[in-house]
Structures are given as structure tokens and as C-alpha cells.
Tab-separated table of C-alpha atoms in Angstrom:
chain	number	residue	atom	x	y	z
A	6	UNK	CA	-41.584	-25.492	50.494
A	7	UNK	CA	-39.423	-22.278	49.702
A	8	UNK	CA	-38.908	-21.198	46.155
A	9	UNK	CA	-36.422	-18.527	45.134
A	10	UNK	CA	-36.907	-15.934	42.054
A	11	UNK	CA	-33.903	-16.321	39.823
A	12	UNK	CA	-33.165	-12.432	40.710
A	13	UNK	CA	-30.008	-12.822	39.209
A	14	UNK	CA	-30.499	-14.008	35.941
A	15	UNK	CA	-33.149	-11.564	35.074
A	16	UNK	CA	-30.533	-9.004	36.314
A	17	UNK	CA	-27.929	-10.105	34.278
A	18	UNK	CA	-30.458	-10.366	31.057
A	19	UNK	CA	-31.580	-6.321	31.846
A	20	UNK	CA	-28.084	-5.052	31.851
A	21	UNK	CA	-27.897	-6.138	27.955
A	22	UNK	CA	-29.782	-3.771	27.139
A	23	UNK	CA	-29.563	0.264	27.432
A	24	UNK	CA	-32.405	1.654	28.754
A	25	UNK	CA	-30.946	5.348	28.320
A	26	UNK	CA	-28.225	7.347	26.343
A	27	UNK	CA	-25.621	9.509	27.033
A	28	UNK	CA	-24.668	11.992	25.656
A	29	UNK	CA	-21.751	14.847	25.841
A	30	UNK	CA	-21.886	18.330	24.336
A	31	UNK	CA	-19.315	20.223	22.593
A	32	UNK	CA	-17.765	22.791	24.284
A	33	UNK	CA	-14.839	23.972	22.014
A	34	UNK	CA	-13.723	23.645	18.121
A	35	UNK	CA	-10.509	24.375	17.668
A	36	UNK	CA	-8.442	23.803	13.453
A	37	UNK	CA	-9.517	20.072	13.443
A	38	UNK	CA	-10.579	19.099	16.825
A	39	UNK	CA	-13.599	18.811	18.620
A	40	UNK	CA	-13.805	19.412	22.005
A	41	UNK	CA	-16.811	17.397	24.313
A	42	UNK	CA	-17.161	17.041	28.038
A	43	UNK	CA	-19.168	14.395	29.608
A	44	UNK	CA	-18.200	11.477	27.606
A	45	UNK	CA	-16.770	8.167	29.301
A	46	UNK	CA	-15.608	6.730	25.645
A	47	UNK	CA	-12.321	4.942	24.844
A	48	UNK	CA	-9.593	5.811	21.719
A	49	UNK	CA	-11.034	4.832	18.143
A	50	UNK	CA	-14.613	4.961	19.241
A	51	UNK	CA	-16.970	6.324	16.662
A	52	UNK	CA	-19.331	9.492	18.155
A	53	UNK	CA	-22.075	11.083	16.583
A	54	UNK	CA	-22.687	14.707	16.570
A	55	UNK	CA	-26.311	16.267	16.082
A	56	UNK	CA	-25.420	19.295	13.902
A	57	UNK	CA	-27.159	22.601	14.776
A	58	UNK	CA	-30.652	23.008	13.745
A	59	UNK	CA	-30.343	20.739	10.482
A	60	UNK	CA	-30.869	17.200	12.530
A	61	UNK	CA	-27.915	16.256	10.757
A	62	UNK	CA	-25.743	13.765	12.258
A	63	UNK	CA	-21.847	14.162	11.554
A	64	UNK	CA	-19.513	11.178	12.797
A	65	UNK	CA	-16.561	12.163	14.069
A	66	UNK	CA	-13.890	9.345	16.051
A	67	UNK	CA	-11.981	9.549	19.581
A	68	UNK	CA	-8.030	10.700	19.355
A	69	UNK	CA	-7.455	11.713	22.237
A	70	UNK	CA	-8.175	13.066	26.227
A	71	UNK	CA	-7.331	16.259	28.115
A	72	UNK	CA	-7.985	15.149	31.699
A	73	UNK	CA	-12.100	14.815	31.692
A	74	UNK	CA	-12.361	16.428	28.117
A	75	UNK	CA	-12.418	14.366	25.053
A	76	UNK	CA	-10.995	15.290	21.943
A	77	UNK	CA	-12.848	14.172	18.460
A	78	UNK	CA	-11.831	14.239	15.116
A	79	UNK	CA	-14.205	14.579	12.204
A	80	UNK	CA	-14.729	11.696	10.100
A	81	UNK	CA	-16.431	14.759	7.415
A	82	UNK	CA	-17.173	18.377	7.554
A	83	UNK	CA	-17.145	20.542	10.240
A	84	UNK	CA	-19.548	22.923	9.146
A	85	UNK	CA	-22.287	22.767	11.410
A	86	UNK	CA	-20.845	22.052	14.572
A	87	UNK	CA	-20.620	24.321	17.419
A	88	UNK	CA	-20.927	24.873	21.452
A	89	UNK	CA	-23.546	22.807	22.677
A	90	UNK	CA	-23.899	20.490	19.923
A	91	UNK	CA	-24.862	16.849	21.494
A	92	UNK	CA	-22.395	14.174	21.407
A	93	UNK	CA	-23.698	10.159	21.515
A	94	UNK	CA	-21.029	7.097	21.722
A	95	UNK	CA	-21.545	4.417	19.107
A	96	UNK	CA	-19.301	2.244	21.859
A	97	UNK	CA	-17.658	0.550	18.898
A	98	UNK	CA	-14.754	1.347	16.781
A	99	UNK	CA	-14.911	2.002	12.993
A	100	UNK	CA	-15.832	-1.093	10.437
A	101	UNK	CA	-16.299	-1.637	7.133
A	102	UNK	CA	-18.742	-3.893	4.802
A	103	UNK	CA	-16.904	-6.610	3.150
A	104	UNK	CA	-17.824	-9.294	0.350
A	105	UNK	CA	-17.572	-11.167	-2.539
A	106	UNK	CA	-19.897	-8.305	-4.154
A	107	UNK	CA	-17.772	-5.376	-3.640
A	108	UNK	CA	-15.482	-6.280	-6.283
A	109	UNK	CA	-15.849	-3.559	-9.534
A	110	UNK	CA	-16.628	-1.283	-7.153
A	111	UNK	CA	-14.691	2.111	-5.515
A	112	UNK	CA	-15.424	2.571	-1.837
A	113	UNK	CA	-14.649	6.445	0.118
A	114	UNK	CA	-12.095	6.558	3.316
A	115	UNK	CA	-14.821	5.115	5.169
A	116	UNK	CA	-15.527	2.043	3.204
A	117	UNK	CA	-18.748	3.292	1.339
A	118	UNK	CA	-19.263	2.661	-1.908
A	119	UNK	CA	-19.237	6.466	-4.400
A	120	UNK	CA	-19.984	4.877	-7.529
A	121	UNK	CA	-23.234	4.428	-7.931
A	122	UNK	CA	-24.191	0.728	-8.225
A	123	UNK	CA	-26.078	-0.827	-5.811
A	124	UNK	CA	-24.468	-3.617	-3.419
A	125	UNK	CA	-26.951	-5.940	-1.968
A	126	UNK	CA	-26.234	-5.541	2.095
A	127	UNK	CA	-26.773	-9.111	2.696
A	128	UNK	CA	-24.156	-9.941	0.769
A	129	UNK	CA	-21.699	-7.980	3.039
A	130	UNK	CA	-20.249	-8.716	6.725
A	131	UNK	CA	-19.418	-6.390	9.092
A	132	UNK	CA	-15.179	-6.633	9.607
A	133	UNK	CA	-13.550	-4.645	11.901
A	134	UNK	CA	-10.968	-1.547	10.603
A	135	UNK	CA	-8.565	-2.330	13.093
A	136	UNK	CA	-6.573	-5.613	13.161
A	137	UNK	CA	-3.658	-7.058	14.584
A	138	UNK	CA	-0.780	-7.876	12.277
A	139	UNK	CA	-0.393	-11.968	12.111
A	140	UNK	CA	1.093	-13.997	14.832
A	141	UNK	CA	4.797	-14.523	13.664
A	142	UNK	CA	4.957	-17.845	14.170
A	143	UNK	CA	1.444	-18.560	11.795
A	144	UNK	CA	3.049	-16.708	9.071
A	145	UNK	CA	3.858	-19.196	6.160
A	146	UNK	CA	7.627	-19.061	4.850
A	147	UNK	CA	7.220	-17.685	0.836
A	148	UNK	CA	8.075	-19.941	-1.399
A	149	UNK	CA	5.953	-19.231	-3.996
A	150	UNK	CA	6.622	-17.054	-7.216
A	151	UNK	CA	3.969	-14.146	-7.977
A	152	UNK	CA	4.196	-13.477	-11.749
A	153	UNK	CA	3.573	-9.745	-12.410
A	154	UNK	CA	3.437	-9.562	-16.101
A	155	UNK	CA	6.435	-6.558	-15.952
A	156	UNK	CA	9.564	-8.278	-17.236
A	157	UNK	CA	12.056	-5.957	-15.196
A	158	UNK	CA	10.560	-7.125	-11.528
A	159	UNK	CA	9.873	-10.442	-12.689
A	160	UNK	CA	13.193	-11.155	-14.316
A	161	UNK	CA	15.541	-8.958	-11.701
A	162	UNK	CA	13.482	-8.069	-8.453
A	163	UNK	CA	11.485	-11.534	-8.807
A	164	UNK	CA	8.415	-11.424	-6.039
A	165	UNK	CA	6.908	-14.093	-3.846
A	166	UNK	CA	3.416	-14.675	-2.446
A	167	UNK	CA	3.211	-12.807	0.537
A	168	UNK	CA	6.170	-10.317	0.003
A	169	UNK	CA	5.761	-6.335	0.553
A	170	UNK	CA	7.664	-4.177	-1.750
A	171	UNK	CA	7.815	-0.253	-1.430
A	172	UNK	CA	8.128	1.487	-5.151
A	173	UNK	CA	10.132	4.741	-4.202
A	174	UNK	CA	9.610	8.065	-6.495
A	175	UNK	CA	9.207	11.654	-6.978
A	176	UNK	CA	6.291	13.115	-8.532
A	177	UNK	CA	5.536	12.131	-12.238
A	178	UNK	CA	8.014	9.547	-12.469
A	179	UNK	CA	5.310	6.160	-13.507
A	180	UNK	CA	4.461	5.026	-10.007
A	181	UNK	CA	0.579	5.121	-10.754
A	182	UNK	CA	1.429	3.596	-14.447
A	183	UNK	CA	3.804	1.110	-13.245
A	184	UNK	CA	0.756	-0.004	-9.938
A	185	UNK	CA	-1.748	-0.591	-12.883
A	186	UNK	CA	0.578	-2.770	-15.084
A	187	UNK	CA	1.389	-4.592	-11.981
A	188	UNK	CA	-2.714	-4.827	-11.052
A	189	UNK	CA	-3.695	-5.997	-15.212
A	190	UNK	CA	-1.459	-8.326	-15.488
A	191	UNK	CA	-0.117	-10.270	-11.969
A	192	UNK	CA	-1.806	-13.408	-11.243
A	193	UNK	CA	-4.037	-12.519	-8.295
A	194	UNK	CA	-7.681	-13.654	-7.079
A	195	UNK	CA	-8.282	-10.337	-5.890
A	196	UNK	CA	-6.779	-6.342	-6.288
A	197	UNK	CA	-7.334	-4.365	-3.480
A	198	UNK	CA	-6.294	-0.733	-4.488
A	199	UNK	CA	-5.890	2.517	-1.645
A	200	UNK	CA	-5.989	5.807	-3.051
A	201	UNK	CA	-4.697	7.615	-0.327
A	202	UNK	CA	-4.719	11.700	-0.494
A	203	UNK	CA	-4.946	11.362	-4.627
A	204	UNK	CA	-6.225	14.506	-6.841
A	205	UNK	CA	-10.295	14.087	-7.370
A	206	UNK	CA	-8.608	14.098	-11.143
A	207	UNK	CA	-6.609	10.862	-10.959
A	208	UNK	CA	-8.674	8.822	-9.619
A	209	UNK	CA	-11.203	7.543	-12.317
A	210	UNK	CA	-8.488	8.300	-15.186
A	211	UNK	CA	-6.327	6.019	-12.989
A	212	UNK	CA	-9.629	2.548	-12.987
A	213	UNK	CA	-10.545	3.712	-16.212
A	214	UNK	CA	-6.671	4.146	-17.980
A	215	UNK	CA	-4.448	2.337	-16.106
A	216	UNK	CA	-6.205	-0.341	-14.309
A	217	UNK	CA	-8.345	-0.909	-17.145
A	218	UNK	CA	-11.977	-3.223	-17.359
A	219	UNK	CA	-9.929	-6.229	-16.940
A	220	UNK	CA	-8.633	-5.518	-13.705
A	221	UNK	CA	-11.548	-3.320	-12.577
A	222	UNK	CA	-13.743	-6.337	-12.415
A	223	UNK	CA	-11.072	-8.019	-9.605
A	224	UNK	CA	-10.839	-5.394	-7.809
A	225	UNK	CA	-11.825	-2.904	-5.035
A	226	UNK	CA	-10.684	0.347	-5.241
A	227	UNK	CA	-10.484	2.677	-1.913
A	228	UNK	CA	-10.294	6.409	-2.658
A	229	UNK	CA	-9.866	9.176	-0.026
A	230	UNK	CA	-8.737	12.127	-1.835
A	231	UNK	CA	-6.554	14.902	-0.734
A	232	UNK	CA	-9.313	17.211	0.138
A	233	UNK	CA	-10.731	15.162	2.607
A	234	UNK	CA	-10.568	15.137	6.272
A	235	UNK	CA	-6.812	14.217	7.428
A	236	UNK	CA	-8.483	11.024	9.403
A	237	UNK	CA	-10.603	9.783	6.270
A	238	UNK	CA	-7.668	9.429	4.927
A	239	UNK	CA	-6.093	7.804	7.622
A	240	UNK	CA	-8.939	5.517	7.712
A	241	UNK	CA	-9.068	4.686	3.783
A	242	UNK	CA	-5.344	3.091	4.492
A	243	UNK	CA	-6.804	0.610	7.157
A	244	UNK	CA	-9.988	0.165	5.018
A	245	UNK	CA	-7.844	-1.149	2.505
A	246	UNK	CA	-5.820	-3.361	4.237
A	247	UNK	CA	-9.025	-5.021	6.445
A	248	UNK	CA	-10.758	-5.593	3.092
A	249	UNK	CA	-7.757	-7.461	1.854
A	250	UNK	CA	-7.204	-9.213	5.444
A	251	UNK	CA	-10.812	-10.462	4.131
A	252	UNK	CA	-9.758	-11.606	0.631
A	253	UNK	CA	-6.979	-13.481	2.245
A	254	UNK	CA	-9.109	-15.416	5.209
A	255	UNK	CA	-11.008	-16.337	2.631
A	256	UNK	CA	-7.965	-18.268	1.199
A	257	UNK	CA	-7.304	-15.438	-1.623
A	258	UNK	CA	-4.382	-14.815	-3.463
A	259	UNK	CA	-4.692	-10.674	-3.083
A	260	UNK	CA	-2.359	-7.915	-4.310
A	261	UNK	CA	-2.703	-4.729	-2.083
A	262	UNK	CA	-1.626	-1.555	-3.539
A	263	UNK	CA	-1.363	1.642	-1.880
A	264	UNK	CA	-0.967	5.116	-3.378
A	265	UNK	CA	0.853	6.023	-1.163
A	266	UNK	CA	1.916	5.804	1.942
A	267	UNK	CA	3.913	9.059	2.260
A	268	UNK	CA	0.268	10.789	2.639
A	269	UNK	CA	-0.900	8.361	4.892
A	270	UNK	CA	2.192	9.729	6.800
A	271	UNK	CA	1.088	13.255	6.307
A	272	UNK	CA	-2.251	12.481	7.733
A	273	UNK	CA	-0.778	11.213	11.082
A	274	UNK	CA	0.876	14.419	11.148
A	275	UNK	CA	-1.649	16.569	10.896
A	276	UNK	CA	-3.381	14.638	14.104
A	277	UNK	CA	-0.761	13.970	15.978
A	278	UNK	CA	-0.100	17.816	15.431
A	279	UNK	CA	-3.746	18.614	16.206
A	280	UNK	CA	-3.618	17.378	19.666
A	281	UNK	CA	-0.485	18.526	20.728
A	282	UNK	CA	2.773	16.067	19.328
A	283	UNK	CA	5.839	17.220	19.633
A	284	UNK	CA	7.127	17.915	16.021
A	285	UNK	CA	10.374	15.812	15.527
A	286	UNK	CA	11.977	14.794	12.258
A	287	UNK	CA	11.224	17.558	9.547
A	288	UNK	CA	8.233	17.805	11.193
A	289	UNK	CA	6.440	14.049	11.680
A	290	UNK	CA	5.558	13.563	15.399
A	291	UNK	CA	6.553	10.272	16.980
A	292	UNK	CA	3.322	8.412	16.275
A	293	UNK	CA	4.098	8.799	12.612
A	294	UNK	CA	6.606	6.422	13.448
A	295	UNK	CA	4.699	4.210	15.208
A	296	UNK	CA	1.522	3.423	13.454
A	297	UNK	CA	3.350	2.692	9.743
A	298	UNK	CA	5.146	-0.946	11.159
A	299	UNK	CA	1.343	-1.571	12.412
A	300	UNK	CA	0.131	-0.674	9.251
A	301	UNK	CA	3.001	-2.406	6.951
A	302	UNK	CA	2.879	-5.671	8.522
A	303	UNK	CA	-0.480	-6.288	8.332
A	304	UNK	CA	0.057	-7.130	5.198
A	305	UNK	CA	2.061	-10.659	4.153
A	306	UNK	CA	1.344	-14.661	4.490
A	307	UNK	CA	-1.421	-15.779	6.855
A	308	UNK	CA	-2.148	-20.004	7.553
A	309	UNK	CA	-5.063	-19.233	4.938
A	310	UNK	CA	-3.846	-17.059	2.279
A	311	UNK	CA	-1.299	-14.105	1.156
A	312	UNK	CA	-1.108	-10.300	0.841
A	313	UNK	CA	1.430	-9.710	-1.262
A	314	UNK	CA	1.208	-5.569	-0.760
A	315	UNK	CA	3.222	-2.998	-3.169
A	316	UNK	CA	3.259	0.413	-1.601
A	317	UNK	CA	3.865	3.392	-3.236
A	318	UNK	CA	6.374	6.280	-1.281
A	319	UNK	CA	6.329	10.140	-2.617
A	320	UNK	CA	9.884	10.771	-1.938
A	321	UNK	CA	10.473	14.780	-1.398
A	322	UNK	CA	12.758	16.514	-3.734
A	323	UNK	CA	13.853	12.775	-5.031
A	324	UNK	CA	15.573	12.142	-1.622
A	325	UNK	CA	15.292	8.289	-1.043
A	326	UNK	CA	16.833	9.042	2.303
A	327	UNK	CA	13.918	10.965	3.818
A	328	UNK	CA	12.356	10.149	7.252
A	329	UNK	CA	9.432	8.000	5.733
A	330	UNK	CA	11.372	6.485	2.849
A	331	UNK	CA	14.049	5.870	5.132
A	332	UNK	CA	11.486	4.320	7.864
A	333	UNK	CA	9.733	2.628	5.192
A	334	UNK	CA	12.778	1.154	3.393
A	335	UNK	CA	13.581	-0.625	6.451
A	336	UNK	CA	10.224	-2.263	7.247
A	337	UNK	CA	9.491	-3.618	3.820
A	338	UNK	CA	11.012	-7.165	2.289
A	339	UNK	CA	12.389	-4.819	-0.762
A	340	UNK	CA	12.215	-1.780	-2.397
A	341	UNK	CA	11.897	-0.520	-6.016
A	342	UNK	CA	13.298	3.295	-6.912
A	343	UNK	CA	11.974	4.439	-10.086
A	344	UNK	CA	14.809	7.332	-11.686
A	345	UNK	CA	13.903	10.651	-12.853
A	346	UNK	CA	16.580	10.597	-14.939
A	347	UNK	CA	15.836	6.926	-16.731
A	348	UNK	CA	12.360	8.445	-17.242
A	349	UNK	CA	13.370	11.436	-18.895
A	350	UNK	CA	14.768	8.895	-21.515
A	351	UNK	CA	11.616	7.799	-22.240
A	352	UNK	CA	12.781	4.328	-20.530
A	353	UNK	CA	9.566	3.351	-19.221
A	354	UNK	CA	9.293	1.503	-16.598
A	355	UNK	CA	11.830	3.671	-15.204
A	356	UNK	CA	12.926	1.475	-12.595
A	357	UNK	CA	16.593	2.629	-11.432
A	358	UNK	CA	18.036	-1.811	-11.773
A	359	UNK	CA	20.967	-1.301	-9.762
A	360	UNK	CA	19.513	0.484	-6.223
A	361	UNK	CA	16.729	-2.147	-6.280
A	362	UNK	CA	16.680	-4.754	-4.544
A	363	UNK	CA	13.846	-7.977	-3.289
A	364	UNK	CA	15.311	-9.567	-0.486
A	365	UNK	CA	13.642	-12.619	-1.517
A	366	UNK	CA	14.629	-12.907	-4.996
A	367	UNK	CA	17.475	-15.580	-4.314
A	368	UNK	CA	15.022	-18.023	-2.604
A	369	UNK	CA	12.129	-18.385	-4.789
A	370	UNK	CA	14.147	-18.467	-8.262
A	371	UNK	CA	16.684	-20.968	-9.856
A	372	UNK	CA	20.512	-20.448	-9.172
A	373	UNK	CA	21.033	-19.762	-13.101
A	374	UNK	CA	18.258	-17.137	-13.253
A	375	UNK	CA	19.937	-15.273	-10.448
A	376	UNK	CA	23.097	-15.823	-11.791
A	377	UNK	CA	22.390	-13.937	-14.680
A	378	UNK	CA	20.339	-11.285	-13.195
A	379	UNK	CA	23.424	-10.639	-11.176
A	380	UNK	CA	25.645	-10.751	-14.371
A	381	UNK	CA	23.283	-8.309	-16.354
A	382	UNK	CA	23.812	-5.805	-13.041
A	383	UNK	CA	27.175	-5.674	-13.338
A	384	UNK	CA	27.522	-4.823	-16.900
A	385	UNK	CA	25.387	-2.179	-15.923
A	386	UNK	CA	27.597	-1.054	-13.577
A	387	UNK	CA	30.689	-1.361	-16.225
A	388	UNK	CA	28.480	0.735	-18.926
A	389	UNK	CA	27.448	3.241	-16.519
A	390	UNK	CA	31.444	3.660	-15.176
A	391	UNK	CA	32.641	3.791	-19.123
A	392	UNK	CA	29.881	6.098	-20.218
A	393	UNK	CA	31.885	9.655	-20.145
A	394	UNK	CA	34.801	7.904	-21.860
A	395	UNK	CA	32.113	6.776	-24.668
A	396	UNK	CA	30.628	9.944	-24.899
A	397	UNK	CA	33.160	12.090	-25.595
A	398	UNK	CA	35.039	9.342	-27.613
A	399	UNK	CA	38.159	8.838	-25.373
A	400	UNK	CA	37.900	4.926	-24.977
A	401	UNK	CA	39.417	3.076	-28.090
A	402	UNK	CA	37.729	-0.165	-28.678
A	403	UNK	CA	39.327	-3.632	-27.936
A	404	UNK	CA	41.347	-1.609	-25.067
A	405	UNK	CA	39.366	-3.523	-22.499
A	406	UNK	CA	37.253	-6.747	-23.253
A	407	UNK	CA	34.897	-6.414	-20.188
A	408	UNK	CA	34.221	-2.610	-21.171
A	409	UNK	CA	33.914	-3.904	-24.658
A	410	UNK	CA	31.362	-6.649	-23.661
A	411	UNK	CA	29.228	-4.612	-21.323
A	412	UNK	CA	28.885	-2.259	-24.758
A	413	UNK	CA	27.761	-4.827	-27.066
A	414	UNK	CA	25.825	-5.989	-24.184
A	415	UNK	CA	23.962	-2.476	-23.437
A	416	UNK	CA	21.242	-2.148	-25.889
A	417	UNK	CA	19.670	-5.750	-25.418
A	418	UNK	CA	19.990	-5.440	-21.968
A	419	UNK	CA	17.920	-1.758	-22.235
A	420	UNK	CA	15.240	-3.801	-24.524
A	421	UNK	CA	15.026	-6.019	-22.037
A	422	UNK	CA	14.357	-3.314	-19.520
A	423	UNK	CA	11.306	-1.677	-21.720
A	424	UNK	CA	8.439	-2.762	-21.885
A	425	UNK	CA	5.133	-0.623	-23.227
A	426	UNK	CA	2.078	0.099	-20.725
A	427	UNK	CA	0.200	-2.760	-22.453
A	428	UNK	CA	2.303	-4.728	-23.056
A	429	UNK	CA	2.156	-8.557	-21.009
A	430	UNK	CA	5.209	-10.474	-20.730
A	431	UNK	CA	4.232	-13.745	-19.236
A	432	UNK	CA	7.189	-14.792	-16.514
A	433	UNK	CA	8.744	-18.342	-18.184
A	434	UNK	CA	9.231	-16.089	-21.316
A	435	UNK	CA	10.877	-13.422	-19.282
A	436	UNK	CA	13.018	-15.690	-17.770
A	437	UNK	CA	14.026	-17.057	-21.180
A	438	UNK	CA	14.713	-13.822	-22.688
A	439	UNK	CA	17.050	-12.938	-19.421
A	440	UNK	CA	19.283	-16.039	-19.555
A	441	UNK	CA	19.202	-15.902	-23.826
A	442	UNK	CA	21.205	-12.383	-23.210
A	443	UNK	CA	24.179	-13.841	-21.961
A	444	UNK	CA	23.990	-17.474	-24.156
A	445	UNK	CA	24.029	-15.328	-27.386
A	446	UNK	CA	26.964	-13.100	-25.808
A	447	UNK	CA	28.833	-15.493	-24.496
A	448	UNK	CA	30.828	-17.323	-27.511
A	449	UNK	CA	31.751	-13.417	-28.193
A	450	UNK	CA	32.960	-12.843	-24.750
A	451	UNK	CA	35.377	-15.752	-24.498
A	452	UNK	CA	36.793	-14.574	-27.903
A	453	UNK	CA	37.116	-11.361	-26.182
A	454	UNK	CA	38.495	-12.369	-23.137
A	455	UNK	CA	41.356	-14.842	-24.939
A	456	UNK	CA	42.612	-11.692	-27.300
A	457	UNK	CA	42.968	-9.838	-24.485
């Protein structure tokens, strides 16, 4: 009787396990790139580098190849680092600890929490960095109103469950002020918030001042300041997003905000730069272009739950047509401008009404809401046309009843439009308020409009 040794299966069972490492060494270090030969790694993989003499071990991720050499970028400092320097594969891809328990708490570019408390581990999962946006066809249609407690979106720019907005401004203009309104007071399970290339400065006065203990307590706050490492801050833009992909598999109603995605931008460039991009419009290289529809459209509906994502754009010099706002503009289901100008009013929020637009709006609210938000646009537009002739007193009153309407018309309609940092305006009363504009108006009007 023959009996055969399952050579095979034992075979099989071995190769599971690594028995030895390798490794690469540095040969070159050149601005932000690390140069190793030996490697057999793939794009995103995570290597660690022994650091001269200290036994310190740096972490630094695959960008790119050169024929046989490999080129790294640091995921930290590059002190340290030099020729010879040993190189190990992780042979996985950056990921990030995710739970319940990270919320009230502020995470780094790399998803570790800076702020001191302690997070029990076996609370957290392992979740990968990098995702796939959701199948199209899995996507559920919005339908559903998301209150955010300011009465200009709510009332004018209304936003669904699901929707991703892009607030456009120049520097100093209420973007940060107008994100933390929108994270105190919107009805949301959870706040994810990405602090991407902020000053050191901002970023507690921003949990602590504008986001407040309220909203600190649902929410996770990613920071990656501006002196860190062009791919940590790459990185604390996907961190963000994957830990709200989370939230929402779990069947979460999350708000992502990121501040902002015109430094995300920046980041790209400086890699793609780094390993030898051509520079194309003012300066981004093509993958600048590539990688924000992969990161934008991550967020958004899922079969489970929502992302409803509000990201912030640094527009240079106030140009709203500049390659990212321009590329981001057209990605996103609406847009927000805040105006230099309005601000310097002391009009806060200093959204600019009339360039604004949610390309939702007119299927999640009621025909008479947008009706009048449409109305209260166009007397705008009539005030804003008549305002020389009022300031310099060259329009005589009664000369034109719609001229004279939009007047009497123009300081409710700027109450309407201000609202103070703490200041909650739940959304049935802002909808009352809207529509109450025009009732109390409109006996006036007609007697306008019939002695004309």
C-alpha cells in the first residue's frame, strides 16, 4: 500500500510566511526624493528607512521608478538619511485607524492622533487610505434636505444629503468662519474636518473658536500643516475622506470639510515636480489634474449612507477662473464664492448670492421656496444695476416701480443675508422668513405696479 506526503500543501502553507527580508539601500537624495536600488516594490507602498547611526526608522512611500531605481518620498524628515541607508518594503499601502472612539480627537497627515488623549487600539480597525469612488449605479439619487443652520445656503443655495459644494475665496474673506458655522450647527452624525497645509496658528484657534465644544465632540479633525512634508499633506486629504468613507458604511450621516483643496493641489505639484512632470498650466503638472476628480468623488451618497463634503478653494489674487477653481468648479454639484468686497461691508457671511449656485436646489425644495429665492435674486440684480443712480442721487423716485420695489426691498433682503457667527437659524424658520419678504411686499408692489 503506497502513501503519498501531501508535498504540496505544506508547500503552499511555507510560502505564507517570509523567511527573509529585503532590503534596498539609498543611493541618492536629491530636494525631496529618495533614491534606492534593489527594491521590487509597487506605487503607494510604504518603505522604511533605518536612519544613520540613530536606529531610527523614517517611513517614506513609493512615487515613482527610473528604470531599476525607485524613487521614495518622505512621509517626515529627511534629516538623517543618506547613501547607504537600508531600505525594507512594508508590501502594503498606507492605512489609517478608524472608530467610533476617534471622535473629539485631531489626527496628523498620517492619521495619528497629536492631541494627547489616549485611544484604546481595540477600539480601532485598520481601513485602507486609498479607495475607489462609488459604483455609479449604487449611488442613491438625493432627495433629502441637509439643514445647515446658515440661513443664506439654506434659504438660497439649499443642500441635499450627499451633495459636494466648493466655497470659493481669497485669503481672509470667512471661509474657515463660515466651515465652523456650517460644522456647529448642520444636522450631521458625524464632522470629519481636513486641515490641509493650515498655519500651526489656526489650527486649535480654529476647534477651539470656530468649531466650538459642541461640534468638537462629533468630530474628527485631520491637520497636516503647511510645514510638513508635501506628501503628508497629500495624505491628510485621503485620511480624511477614508475616515468619513467609514462614518458613512457605517450608515452615518457625515459632513466632510476640507481646508482646502487648493493646497492639496499644491502638494501634487511639488511631487509631480519632484520626479520630473512637465509643468503645464501656471505651473500644475498633469497629475494635478488627475488625482482631484479621484479625490472629489469619493465623496457623495453610498447604498449605506452620505458624504455630503464642502470644500474649501484658495482662489489666487480673487480669480475664480484659475486652473484649480476652474477644474474644481466643474467637478462639484455647486459652488459658493464668498466677495471681498461684501466682506469689507462687514456683511458676514459674505457669500457673493448672485454667482452662487447648488445645482440641486430646485429638486429637494418646494416650487414656492424657489420661486422666491429666484425673486429675491433678481431684485438683487435690479438694486445692484440702480446703485450709481442712487448714490449720486440721479434716480427720482416713483420713475420706475420695479427699481422702486427692489429699494424698499433691499434692506430686508440684506437682514436676511446676515447672520452673526453664533447665531442658529433652524431651516423651517428660514424658509418662513424668505417667503414672508415678498408676502409683506407684495400688496405694495401691485400698488406700485398699477400707478405706473
Amino acid at each position: 500500500m503506497e502513501f503519498s506526503l501531501p508535498l504540496t500543501d505544506y508547500l503552499n502553507q511555507a510560502q505564507k510566511y517570509h523567511f527573509f527580508f529585503t532590503y534596498g539601500k539609498v543611493s541618492e537624495v536629491v530636494g525631496l526624493l529618495i533614491k534606492v536600488e534593489g527594491l521590487n516594490v509597487f506605487i503607494g507602498e510604504v518603505c522604511e528607512v533605518e536612519v544613520n547611526k540613530s536606529g531610527k526608522i523614517a517611513q517614506a512611500e513609493v512615487v515613482g521608478f527610473v528604470k531599476k531605481t525607485v524613487l521614495l518620498m518622505p512621509l517626515g524628515e529627511l534629516n538623517g538619511i543618506g547613501p547607504g541607508c537600508l531600505v525594507r518594503p512594508t508590501g502594503h499601502s498606507l492605512s489609517v485607524r478608524v472608530g467610533k472612539a476617534l471622535l473629539g480627537h485631531t489626527l496628523d497627515g498620517l492619521g495619528r492622533i497629536i492631541d494627547g488623549n489616549e485611544v484604546n487600539q481595540a477600539d480601532l480597525a485598520d481601513y485602507p487610505v486609498q479607495h475607489d469612488s462609488p459604483d455609479p449605479f449604487r449611488r442613491r439619487p438625493i432627495r433629502q434636505i441637509l439643514p445647515t443652520g446658515v440661513r443664506p445656503i439654506d434659504g438660497l443655495l439649499t443642500v441635499g444629503e450627499g451633495q459636494r459644494l466648493g466655497i470659493f475665496a481669497g485669503s481672509g474673506v470667512g471661509k474657515s468662519t463660515l466651515l465652523g458655522m456650517i460644522a456647529k450647527f448642520s444636522e450631521a452624525d458625524v464632522i470629519v474636518i481636513g486641515l490641509i497645509g493650515e498655519r500651526g496658528r489656526e489650527v486649535r484657534e480654529f476647534i477651539e473658536k470656530d468649531l466650538g465644544e459642541e461640534g468638537y465632540r462629533k468630530a474628527v479633525v485631520v491637520c497636516a500643516t503647511s510645514d510638513q512634508p508635501p506628501l503628508v499633506r497629500l495624505k491628510g486629504a485621503y485620511v480624511a475622506t477614508a475616515i468619513a468613507e467609514y462614518f458613512r458604511d457605517q450608515g452615518k450621516k457625515v459632513v466632510l470639510m476640507m481646508d482646502s483643496v487648493t493646497r492639496f493641489a499644491m502638494a501634487q505639484r511639488e511631487i509631480g515636480l519632484s520626479v520630473g512632470e512637465p509643468p503645464t498650466t501656471k505651473g500644475y503638472p498633469p497629475s494635478v489634474f488627475a488625482i482631484l476628480p479621484k479625490l472629489l468623488e469619493r465623496s457623495g451618497t453610498s447604498p449605506r449612507g452620505s458624504i455630503t463634503a464642502f470644500y474649501t478653494v484658495l482662489v489666487e489674487g480673487d480669480d475664480m477662473n484659475e486652473p484649480i477653481a476652474d477644474a474644481v468648479r466643474g467637478i462639484l454639484d455647486g459652488h459658493i464664492i464668498l466677495s471681498r468686497k461684501i466682506a469689507s461691508q462687514n456683511h458676514y457671511p459674505a457669500i457673493d448670492i448672485q454667482n452662487s449656485l447648488s445645482r440641486l436646489m430646485k429638486d429637494l425644495v418646494a416650487d414656492e421656496q424657489y420661486k422666491a429665492a429666484g425673486e429675491l435674486r433678481e431684485n438683487m440684480t435690479v438694486y445692484a444695476d440702480a446703485k450709481d443712480l442712487l448714490d449720486v442721487g440721479a434716480y427720482k423716485p416713483g420713475t420706475n416701480a420695479v427699481i422702486d420695489y427692489a429699494v424698499s426691498l433691499h434692506h430686508p433682503i440684506d437682514s436676511f443675508l446676515c447672520q452673526q457667527v453664533d447665531e442658529f437659524s433652524e431651516y423651517s424658520a428660514t424658509v418662513k422668513q424668505l417667503l414672508q419678504l415678498f408676502d409683506d411686499q407684495s400688496t405694495d408692489r401691485s400698488q406700485q405696479l398699477q400707478s405706473s
